[in-house]
Coordinates of N, CA, C and O in Angstrom, one line a residue:
M1 N -1.2 18.0 -6.9 CA -0.5 16.8 -6.4 C -0.9 16.4 -5.0 O -1.0 15.3 -4.6
E2 N -1.1 17.5 -4.2 CA -1.5 17.2 -2.8 C -2.9 16.6 -2.7 O -3.1 15.8 -1.8
L3 N -3.8 17.0 -3.5 CA -5.1 16.4 -3.5 C -5.0 14.9 -3.9 O -5.7 14.1 -3.2
L4 N -4.2 14.6 -4.8 CA -4.0 13.2 -5.2 C -3.4 12.4 -4.0 O -3.8 11.3 -3.7
R5 N -2.4 13.0 -3.3 CA -1.8 12.4 -2.1 C -2.9 12.2 -1.0 O -2.9 11.1 -0.4
L6 N -3.7 13.2 -0.9 CA -4.8 13.1 0.2 C -5.7 11.9 -0.2 O -6.1 11.1 0.7
I7 N -6.2 11.9 -1.4 CA -7.1 10.8 -1.8 C -6.4 9.5 -1.7 O -7.0 8.5 -1.2
H8 N -5.2 9.4 -2.2 CA -4.5 8.1 -2.3 C -4.1 7.6 -0.9 O -4.2 6.4 -0.6
G9 N -3.8 8.4 0.0 CA -3.2 8.0 1.3 C -4.2 8.1 2.4 O -3.8 8.1 3.6
Y10 N -5.5 8.2 2.2 CA -6.5 8.4 3.3 C -6.5 7.1 4.2 O -6.5 6.0 3.7
Q11 N -6.4 7.4 5.5 CA -6.4 6.3 6.5 C -7.3 6.6 7.6 O -7.4 7.8 7.9
F12 N -7.9 5.6 8.2 CA -8.7 5.8 9.4 C -7.8 6.1 10.6 O -6.7 5.5 10.7
N13 N -8.3 6.9 11.5 CA -7.5 7.2 12.7 C -8.5 7.0 13.9 O -8.9 7.9 14.5
N14 N -8.8 5.7 14.1 CA -9.7 5.4 15.2 C -9.2 4.1 15.9 O -8.2 3.6 15.5
A15 N -10.0 3.6 16.8 CA -9.6 2.5 17.6 C -9.6 1.2 16.8 O -8.9 0.3 17.1
L16 N -10.3 1.1 15.7 CA -10.4 -0.1 14.9 C -9.5 0.0 13.7 O -9.5 -0.9 12.8
A17 N -8.6 1.0 13.6 CA -7.7 1.1 12.5 C -6.7 -0.1 12.4 O -6.2 -0.3 11.3
F18 N -6.5 -0.8 13.4 CA -5.6 -2.0 13.4 C -6.3 -3.1 12.6 O -5.6 -3.9 12.0
L19 N -7.6 -3.1 12.5 CA -8.3 -4.1 11.7 C -8.6 -3.7 10.3 O -8.5 -4.5 9.4
F20 N -8.9 -2.4 10.0 CA -9.0 -1.9 8.7 C -8.5 -0.5 8.7 O -9.2 0.4 9.0
P21 N -7.2 -0.3 8.2 CA -6.6 1.0 8.3 C -7.1 2.0 7.2 O -7.0 3.2 7.3
T22 N -7.7 1.4 6.1 CA -8.2 2.3 5.0 C -9.6 1.9 4.6 O -10.1 0.8 5.0
P23 N -10.3 2.8 4.0 CA -11.6 2.4 3.5 C -11.6 1.2 2.6 O -12.6 0.4 2.6
Y24 N -10.6 1.1 1.8 CA -10.5 -0.1 0.9 C -10.4 -1.4 1.7 O -11.0 -2.4 1.4
A25 N -9.6 -1.4 2.8 CA -9.5 -2.6 3.6 C -10.8 -2.9 4.3 O -11.2 -4.1 4.4
L26 N -11.5 -1.9 4.7 CA -12.9 -2.1 5.3 C -13.8 -2.7 4.3 O -14.5 -3.6 4.6
A27 N -13.8 -2.2 3.0 CA -14.7 -2.7 2.0 C -14.3 -4.2 1.7 O -15.2 -5.0 1.5
T28 N -13.1 -4.6 1.7 CA -12.7 -6.0 1.4 C -13.0 -6.9 2.6 O -13.4 -8.0 2.4
L29 N -13.0 -6.3 3.8 CA -13.4 -7.1 5.0 C -14.9 -7.4 5.0 O -15.3 -8.5 5.2
V30 N -15.7 -6.4 4.6 CA -17.1 -6.6 4.5 C -17.4 -7.6 3.4 O -18.2 -8.5 3.5
L31 N -16.6 -7.5 2.3 CA -16.8 -8.5 1.2 C -16.5 -9.9 1.6 O -17.2 -10.8 1.3
F32 N -15.5 -10.0 2.4 CA -15.1 -11.4 3.0 C -16.3 -11.9 3.8 O -16.7 -13.0 3.6
V33 N -16.8 -11.1 4.8 CA -17.9 -11.6 5.6 C -19.1 -11.9 4.8 O -19.8 -12.9 5.0
W34 N -19.4 -11.0 3.8 CA -20.5 -11.3 2.9 C -20.4 -12.5 2.1 O -21.3 -13.1 1.7
S35 N -19.2 -12.9 1.7 CA -18.9 -14.0 0.9 C -19.2 -15.3 1.6 O -19.4 -16.4 0.9
L36 N -19.3 -15.3 2.9 CA -19.6 -16.6 3.6 C -21.0 -17.1 3.3 O -21.2 -18.3 3.1
G37 N -22.0 -16.2 3.1 CA -23.3 -16.6 2.8 C -23.5 -17.3 1.4 O -24.0 -18.4 1.4
P38 N -23.0 -16.7 0.3 CA -23.1 -17.4 -1.0 C -22.3 -18.7 -0.9 O -22.7 -19.7 -1.6
A39 N -21.2 -18.8 -0.2 CA -20.4 -20.0 -0.1 C -21.2 -21.1 0.6 O -21.1 -22.3 0.1
L40 N -21.9 -20.8 1.6 CA -22.7 -21.8 2.3 C -24.0 -22.1 1.7 O -24.4 -23.3 1.6
K41 N -24.7 -21.2 1.1 CA -26.0 -21.4 0.5 C -25.9 -21.9 -0.9 O -26.8 -22.5 -1.4
G42 N -24.8 -21.5 -1.6 CA -24.6 -22.0 -3.0 C -25.4 -21.1 -4.0 O -25.6 -21.5 -5.1
E43 N -25.8 -19.9 -3.5 CA -26.5 -19.0 -4.5 C -26.0 -17.6 -4.2 O -25.7 -17.2 -3.1
L44 N -26.0 -16.8 -5.3 CA -25.5 -15.5 -5.2 C -26.6 -14.5 -5.4 O -27.5 -14.7 -6.3
R45 N -26.7 -13.5 -4.6 CA -27.7 -12.4 -4.7 C -27.1 -11.1 -5.2 O -25.9 -11.0 -5.2
G46 N -28.0 -10.2 -5.5 CA -27.5 -9.0 -6.1 C -26.7 -8.1 -5.2 O -25.8 -7.3 -5.7
G47 N -27.0 -8.1 -3.9 CA -26.3 -7.3 -3.0 C -24.8 -7.5 -3.0 O -24.0 -6.6 -2.9
F48 N -24.4 -8.8 -3.0 CA -23.0 -9.2 -3.1 C -22.3 -8.6 -4.3 O -21.2 -8.1 -4.3
L49 N -23.0 -8.7 -5.5 CA -22.5 -8.2 -6.7 C -22.3 -6.6 -6.7 O -21.3 -6.1 -7.1
V50 N -23.3 -6.0 -6.0 CA -23.2 -4.5 -5.9 C -22.0 -4.2 -5.0 O -21.2 -3.3 -5.3
W51 N -21.8 -4.9 -3.9 CA -20.6 -4.6 -3.0 C -19.3 -5.0 -3.8 O -18.3 -4.3 -3.6
L52 N -19.3 -6.0 -4.6 CA -18.1 -6.3 -5.3 C -17.8 -5.2 -6.3 O -16.6 -4.8 -6.4
R53 N -18.8 -4.6 -6.9 CA -18.5 -3.5 -7.8 C -18.1 -2.2 -7.1 O -17.2 -1.5 -7.5
L54 N -18.6 -2.0 -5.9 CA -18.1 -0.9 -5.1 C -16.7 -1.1 -4.7 O -15.9 -0.2 -4.6
T55 N -16.3 -2.4 -4.4 CA -14.9 -2.7 -4.0 C -14.0 -2.4 -5.2 O -12.9 -2.0 -5.0
W56 N -14.5 -2.7 -6.4 CA -13.7 -2.4 -7.6 C -13.5 -0.9 -7.7 O -12.3 -0.5 -8.0
V57 N -14.5 -0.1 -7.4 CA -14.3 1.4 -7.5 C -13.3 1.8 -6.4 O -12.4 2.6 -6.7
L58 N -13.4 1.2 -5.2 CA -12.5 1.6 -4.1 C -11.1 1.1 -4.4 O -10.2 1.5 -3.7
T59 N -11.0 0.1 -5.3 CA -9.7 -0.3 -5.7 C -9.1 0.6 -6.7 O -7.9 1.0 -6.7
L60 N -9.9 1.0 -7.7 CA -9.4 1.7 -8.8 C -9.0 3.2 -8.5 O -8.2 3.8 -9.1
I61 N -9.7 3.7 -7.5 CA -9.4 5.1 -7.1 C -7.9 5.2 -6.6 O -7.2 6.0 -7.1
P62 N -7.5 4.4 -5.6 CA -6.1 4.5 -5.2 C -5.1 4.0 -6.3 O -4.0 4.5 -6.4
V63 N -5.6 3.1 -7.1 CA -4.7 2.6 -8.2 C -4.4 3.7 -9.2 O -3.2 4.0 -9.5
V64 N -5.4 4.4 -9.6 CA -5.2 5.5 -10.6 C -4.4 6.6 -10.0 O -3.5 7.1 -10.6
T65 N -4.8 7.0 -8.8 CA -4.1 8.1 -8.2 C -2.6 7.7 -7.9 O -1.7 8.5 -8.0
G66 N -2.4 6.4 -7.5 CA -1.0 5.9 -7.2 C -0.2 5.9 -8.5 O 1.0 6.3 -8.4
V67 N -0.8 5.5 -9.6 CA 0.0 5.5 -10.8 C 0.4 7.0 -11.2 O 1.5 7.2 -11.6
I68 N -0.6 7.9 -11.1 CA -0.3 9.3 -11.4 C 0.8 9.8 -10.5 O 1.7 10.5 -10.9
L69 N 0.7 9.5 -9.2 CA 1.7 10.0 -8.3 C 3.1 9.4 -8.6 O 4.1 10.0 -8.5
S70 N 3.1 8.1 -8.9 CA 4.3 7.4 -9.3 C 5.0 8.0 -10.5 O 6.2 8.2 -10.6
L71 N 4.1 8.3 -11.5 CA 4.7 9.0 -12.7 C 5.2 10.3 -12.4 O 6.1 10.8 -13.1
G72 N 4.7 11.0 -11.4 CA 5.3 12.2 -10.9 C 6.5 12.1 -10.0 O 7.0 13.1 -9.5
G73 N 6.9 10.9 -9.8 CA 8.2 10.6 -9.0 C 8.0 10.3 -7.6 O 8.9 10.1 -6.8
A74 N 6.7 10.2 -7.1 CA 6.5 9.9 -5.7 C 6.7 8.4 -5.4 O 6.5 7.6 -6.3
K75 N 7.1 8.2 -4.2 CA 7.3 6.8 -3.7 C 6.4 6.6 -2.4 O 5.9 7.6 -1.9
V76 N 6.2 5.4 -2.0 CA 5.4 5.1 -0.8 C 6.1 5.8 0.4 O 7.3 5.9 0.5
P77 N 5.3 6.4 1.3 CA 5.9 7.1 2.4 C 6.9 6.4 3.3 O 7.8 6.9 3.7
S78 N 6.7 5.1 3.4 CA 7.6 4.3 4.3 C 9.0 4.1 3.6 O 10.0 3.7 4.2
A79 N 9.1 4.4 2.3 CA 10.3 4.3 1.5 C 11.0 5.6 1.4 O 12.1 5.7 0.8
T80 N 10.4 6.7 1.8 CA 10.9 8.1 1.6 C 11.3 8.7 2.9 O 10.4 8.9 3.8
A81 N 12.5 9.1 2.9 CA 13.0 9.8 4.1 C 12.7 11.3 4.0 O 13.0 11.9 2.9
V82 N 12.1 11.9 5.0 CA 11.7 13.3 4.9 C 12.7 14.1 5.8 O 13.1 15.2 5.5
Q83 N 13.0 13.6 7.0 CA 13.8 14.3 8.0 C 15.1 13.4 8.2 O 15.0 12.5 9.0
G84 N 16.1 13.6 7.5 CA 17.3 12.7 7.6 C 17.0 11.3 7.1 O 16.9 11.1 5.9
T85 N 16.9 10.4 8.1 CA 16.6 9.0 7.7 C 15.2 8.6 8.1 O 14.8 7.4 8.0
Q86 N 14.4 9.5 8.6 CA 13.1 9.2 9.1 C 12.0 9.5 8.1 O 12.1 10.5 7.3
T87 N 10.9 8.7 8.1 CA 9.8 8.9 7.2 C 8.9 10.0 7.9 O 9.1 10.4 9.0
K88 N 7.8 10.3 7.2 CA 6.9 11.3 7.8 C 6.1 10.7 9.0 O 5.5 11.4 9.8
Y89 N 6.2 9.4 9.1 CA 5.5 8.7 10.3 C 6.5 8.5 11.5 O 6.1 8.0 12.5
G90 N 7.8 8.9 11.3 CA 8.8 8.8 12.3 C 9.5 7.5 12.4 O 10.2 7.2 13.3
Y91 N 9.4 6.7 11.4 CA 10.1 5.4 11.3 C 11.3 5.5 10.4 O 11.3 6.4 9.5
P92 N 12.2 4.6 10.5 CA 13.3 4.6 9.5 C 12.8 4.3 8.1 O 12.0 3.4 7.9
A93 N 13.4 5.0 7.1 CA 12.9 4.8 5.7 C 13.4 3.4 5.2 O 14.5 3.0 5.6
D94 N 12.6 2.8 4.5 CA 12.9 1.4 3.9 C 12.5 1.4 2.5 O 11.3 1.2 2.1
P95 N 13.5 1.6 1.6 CA 13.2 1.7 0.1 C 12.5 0.5 -0.4 O 11.8 0.5 -1.4
S96 N 12.7 -0.7 0.2 CA 12.2 -1.9 -0.3 C 10.6 -2.0 -0.2 O 10.0 -2.8 -0.9
R97 N 10.1 -1.1 0.6 CA 8.6 -1.1 0.8 C 7.9 -0.6 -0.5 O 6.7 -0.9 -0.6
D98 N 8.6 0.2 -1.3 CA 7.9 0.7 -2.5 C 7.5 -0.4 -3.4 O 6.3 -0.5 -3.9
W99 N 8.4 -1.4 -3.7 CA 8.0 -2.5 -4.6 C 6.9 -3.4 -3.9 O 6.1 -4.0 -4.6
E100 N 7.0 -3.5 -2.6 CA 6.0 -4.3 -1.9 C 4.6 -3.7 -2.0 O 3.6 -4.5 -2.2
H101 N 4.5 -2.4 -2.0 CA 3.3 -1.7 -2.1 C 2.7 -2.0 -3.5 O 1.5 -2.3 -3.6
W102 N 3.5 -2.0 -4.5 CA 3.0 -2.4 -5.9 C 2.6 -3.8 -6.0 O 1.6 -4.2 -6.6
M103 N 3.4 -4.7 -5.3 CA 3.1 -6.1 -5.4 C 1.7 -6.4 -4.7 O 0.9 -7.1 -5.3
Y104 N 1.5 -5.9 -3.5 CA 0.2 -6.1 -2.9 C -1.0 -5.5 -3.7 O -2.0 -6.1 -3.8
S105 N -0.7 -4.4 -4.3 CA -1.7 -3.8 -5.2 C -2.1 -4.7 -6.3 O -3.2 -4.8 -6.7
A106 N -1.1 -5.3 -6.9 CA -1.3 -6.2 -8.1 C -2.0 -7.4 -7.6 O -2.9 -7.9 -8.3
F107 N -1.7 -7.9 -6.4 CA -2.5 -9.1 -5.9 C -3.9 -8.7 -5.6 O -4.8 -9.6 -5.8
C108 N -4.2 -7.5 -5.2 CA -5.6 -7.1 -5.0 C -6.3 -7.1 -6.4 O -7.5 -7.6 -6.5
L109 N -5.7 -6.5 -7.4 CA -6.4 -6.5 -8.7 C -6.6 -8.0 -9.2 O -7.7 -8.3 -9.8
L110 N -5.6 -8.8 -9.0 CA -5.7 -10.2 -9.5 C -6.8 -10.9 -8.7 O -7.6 -11.7 -9.3
S111 N -6.9 -10.7 -7.4 CA -8.0 -11.3 -6.6 C -9.4 -10.9 -7.0 O -10.3 -11.7 -7.1
L112 N -9.5 -9.6 -7.4 CA -10.8 -9.1 -7.8 C -11.2 -9.7 -9.2 O -12.3 -10.1 -9.4
Y113 N -10.2 -9.9 -10.0 CA -10.4 -10.6 -11.3 C -10.9 -12.1 -11.1 O -11.8 -12.5 -11.7
V114 N -10.2 -12.8 -10.1 CA -10.6 -14.1 -9.8 C -12.0 -14.2 -9.3 O -12.8 -15.1 -9.6
L115 N -12.4 -13.2 -8.4 CA -13.7 -13.1 -7.9 C -14.7 -13.0 -9.0 O -15.8 -13.6 -9.0
E116 N -14.4 -12.2 -10.0 CA -15.3 -12.0 -11.2 C -15.5 -13.3 -11.9 O -16.6 -13.7 -12.3
V117 N -14.4 -14.1 -12.1 CA -14.5 -15.4 -12.8 C -15.4 -16.3 -11.9 O -16.2 -17.0 -12.5
L118 N -15.2 -16.3 -10.6 CA -16.0 -17.2 -9.8 C -17.4 -16.9 -9.8 O -18.3 -17.8 -9.8
V119 N -17.8 -15.6 -9.7 CA -19.2 -15.3 -9.6 C -19.9 -15.5 -11.0 O -21.1 -15.7 -11.1
R120 N -19.2 -15.4 -12.1 CA -19.8 -15.6 -13.4 C -19.9 -17.1 -13.8 O -20.7 -17.4 -14.6
G121 N -19.1 -17.9 -13.1 CA -19.2 -19.3 -13.4 C -18.7 -19.7 -14.8 O -19.2 -20.7 -15.3
K122 N -17.8 -19.0 -15.4 CA -17.3 -19.3 -16.7 C -16.3 -20.5 -16.7 O -16.4 -21.4 -17.5
L123 N -15.3 -20.4 -15.9 CA -14.2 -21.4 -15.9 C -14.5 -22.5 -14.9 O -14.0 -23.6 -15.1
V124 N -15.2 -22.2 -13.9 CA -15.5 -23.2 -12.9 C -17.0 -23.3 -12.7 O -17.7 -22.2 -12.9
E125 N -17.5 -24.4 -12.5 CA -19.0 -24.6 -12.3 C -19.4 -23.6 -11.2 O -18.8 -23.4 -10.2
H126 N -20.6 -22.9 -11.4 CA -21.0 -21.8 -10.6 C -21.1 -22.1 -9.1 O -20.5 -21.4 -8.3
R127 N -21.8 -23.2 -8.7 CA -21.9 -23.5 -7.3 C -20.6 -23.9 -6.7 O -20.3 -23.5 -5.5
R128 N -19.7 -24.6 -7.4 CA -18.4 -24.9 -6.9 C -17.5 -23.7 -6.8 O -16.8 -23.5 -5.8
G129 N -17.6 -22.8 -7.7 CA -16.9 -21.5 -7.6 C -17.3 -20.7 -6.4 O -16.4 -20.0 -5.8
L130 N -18.6 -20.7 -6.1 CA -19.0 -19.9 -4.9 C -18.4 -20.4 -3.6 O -18.2 -19.6 -2.7
R131 N -18.1 -21.6 -3.6 CA -17.4 -22.2 -2.4 C -16.0 -21.6 -2.1 O -15.5 -21.6 -1.0
F132 N -15.4 -21.1 -3.2 CA -14.1 -20.5 -3.1 C -14.1 -19.0 -2.8 O -13.0 -18.4 -2.5
L133 N -15.3 -18.4 -2.8 CA -15.4 -17.0 -2.5 C -14.7 -16.6 -1.2 O -13.9 -15.6 -1.2
P134 N -15.0 -17.2 -0.1 CA -14.3 -16.8 1.2 C -12.8 -16.9 1.1 O -12.1 -16.0 1.7
V135 N -12.2 -17.8 0.5 CA -10.8 -18.0 0.4 C -10.2 -16.8 -0.4 O -9.2 -16.1 0.1
V136 N -10.8 -16.5 -1.5 CA -10.3 -15.4 -2.4 C -10.5 -14.0 -1.7 O -9.6 -13.2 -1.7
T137 N -11.7 -13.9 -1.1 CA -11.9 -12.6 -0.4 C -11.1 -12.4 0.8 O -10.7 -11.3 1.1
L138 N -10.8 -13.5 1.5 CA -9.8 -13.3 2.7 C -8.4 -13.0 2.2 O -7.8 -12.1 2.8
F139 N -8.0 -13.6 1.1 CA -6.7 -13.2 0.5 C -6.7 -11.7 0.1 O -5.8 -11.0 0.3
L140 N -7.8 -11.3 -0.5 CA -8.0 -9.9 -1.0 C -7.9 -9.0 0.2 O -7.2 -8.0 0.2
Y141 N -8.6 -9.3 1.3 CA -8.6 -8.5 2.5 C -7.1 -8.4 3.1 O -6.7 -7.3 3.4
G142 N -6.4 -9.5 3.1 CA -5.1 -9.5 3.6 C -4.2 -8.6 2.7 O -3.3 -7.9 3.3
C143 N -4.3 -8.7 1.4 CA -3.5 -7.9 0.6 C -3.9 -6.4 0.7 O -3.0 -5.5 0.7
A144 N -5.2 -6.1 0.8 CA -5.6 -4.7 1.0 C -5.1 -4.2 2.3 O -4.7 -3.0 2.4
Y145 N -5.1 -5.0 3.4 CA -4.5 -4.6 4.7 C -3.0 -4.3 4.5 O -2.5 -3.3 5.0
M146 N -2.3 -5.2 3.8 CA -0.9 -5.0 3.7 C -0.5 -3.8 2.8 O 0.5 -3.2 3.0
V147 N -1.4 -3.4 1.8 CA -1.1 -2.2 1.0 C -1.0 -1.0 2.0 O -0.1 -0.2 1.8
G148 N -1.9 -0.9 2.9 CA -1.9 0.2 3.9 C -0.7 0.1 4.8 O -0.1 1.1 5.2
R149 N -0.4 -1.1 5.3 CA 0.6 -1.4 6.3 C 2.0 -1.0 5.7 O 2.8 -0.4 6.4
V150 N 2.3 -1.5 4.5 CA 3.6 -1.3 3.9 C 3.8 0.2 3.6 O 5.0 0.7 3.4
A151 N 2.7 1.0 3.5 CA 2.9 2.4 3.2 C 3.3 3.2 4.4 O 3.9 4.2 4.3
V152 N 3.1 2.6 5.6 CA 3.4 3.3 6.9 C 4.6 2.7 7.6 O 5.6 3.5 7.9
F153 N 4.7 1.4 7.7 CA 5.7 0.8 8.6 C 6.9 0.3 7.8 O 6.7 -0.2 6.7
P154 N 8.1 0.4 8.3 CA 9.3 -0.1 7.7 C 9.3 -1.6 7.7 O 8.6 -2.2 8.5
G155 N 10.0 -2.2 6.8 CA 10.1 -3.7 6.8 C 11.3 -4.1 7.6 O 11.8 -3.5 8.5
S156 N 11.9 -5.2 7.2 CA 13.0 -5.8 7.9 C 14.4 -5.2 7.4 O 15.4 -5.6 8.0
T157 N 14.3 -4.4 6.4 CA 15.6 -3.8 5.8 C 15.6 -2.3 5.8 O 15.9 -1.7 4.8
P158 N 15.3 -1.6 6.9 CA 15.3 -0.1 6.8 C 16.7 0.4 6.6 O 17.7 -0.2 7.1
G159 N 16.8 1.4 5.8 CA 18.0 2.1 5.6 C 18.9 1.4 4.5 O 20.0 1.9 4.3
T160 N 18.5 0.4 3.9 CA 19.3 -0.3 2.9 C 18.9 0.1 1.5 O 17.8 0.5 1.2

């Protein structure tokens, strides 16, 4: 179980952690920056698709480990009090953060699915769909960032 917690909860501990706290958030930020090219040029190259697939992998690793941990009874660290009413990060425990963590994770999966639809050009004309890539990837980055944030920091309702 500890190995799963280590894999699932890995975070960067450097000066740029405020911008991308996890490897997943970094991958989605790179995907956002990379999406600007296809949106402006109107053509998609193989490198973007490879990075999109890597982002899928970096999404599914924490999803699978999170589901396994959840089935084992674990909750997000910001929702779990370890020392009285404090979390392992020293903040007040906020049980509402657990469902938020799941919500942002679901938004990440939904965003990746929408990206797949846009790059394949099935529901939307291909060149028009590419123009929406930066919007969807920015939303994906925001959700990926929030997945890590709600795991650490309490919300507006700690202790309730």
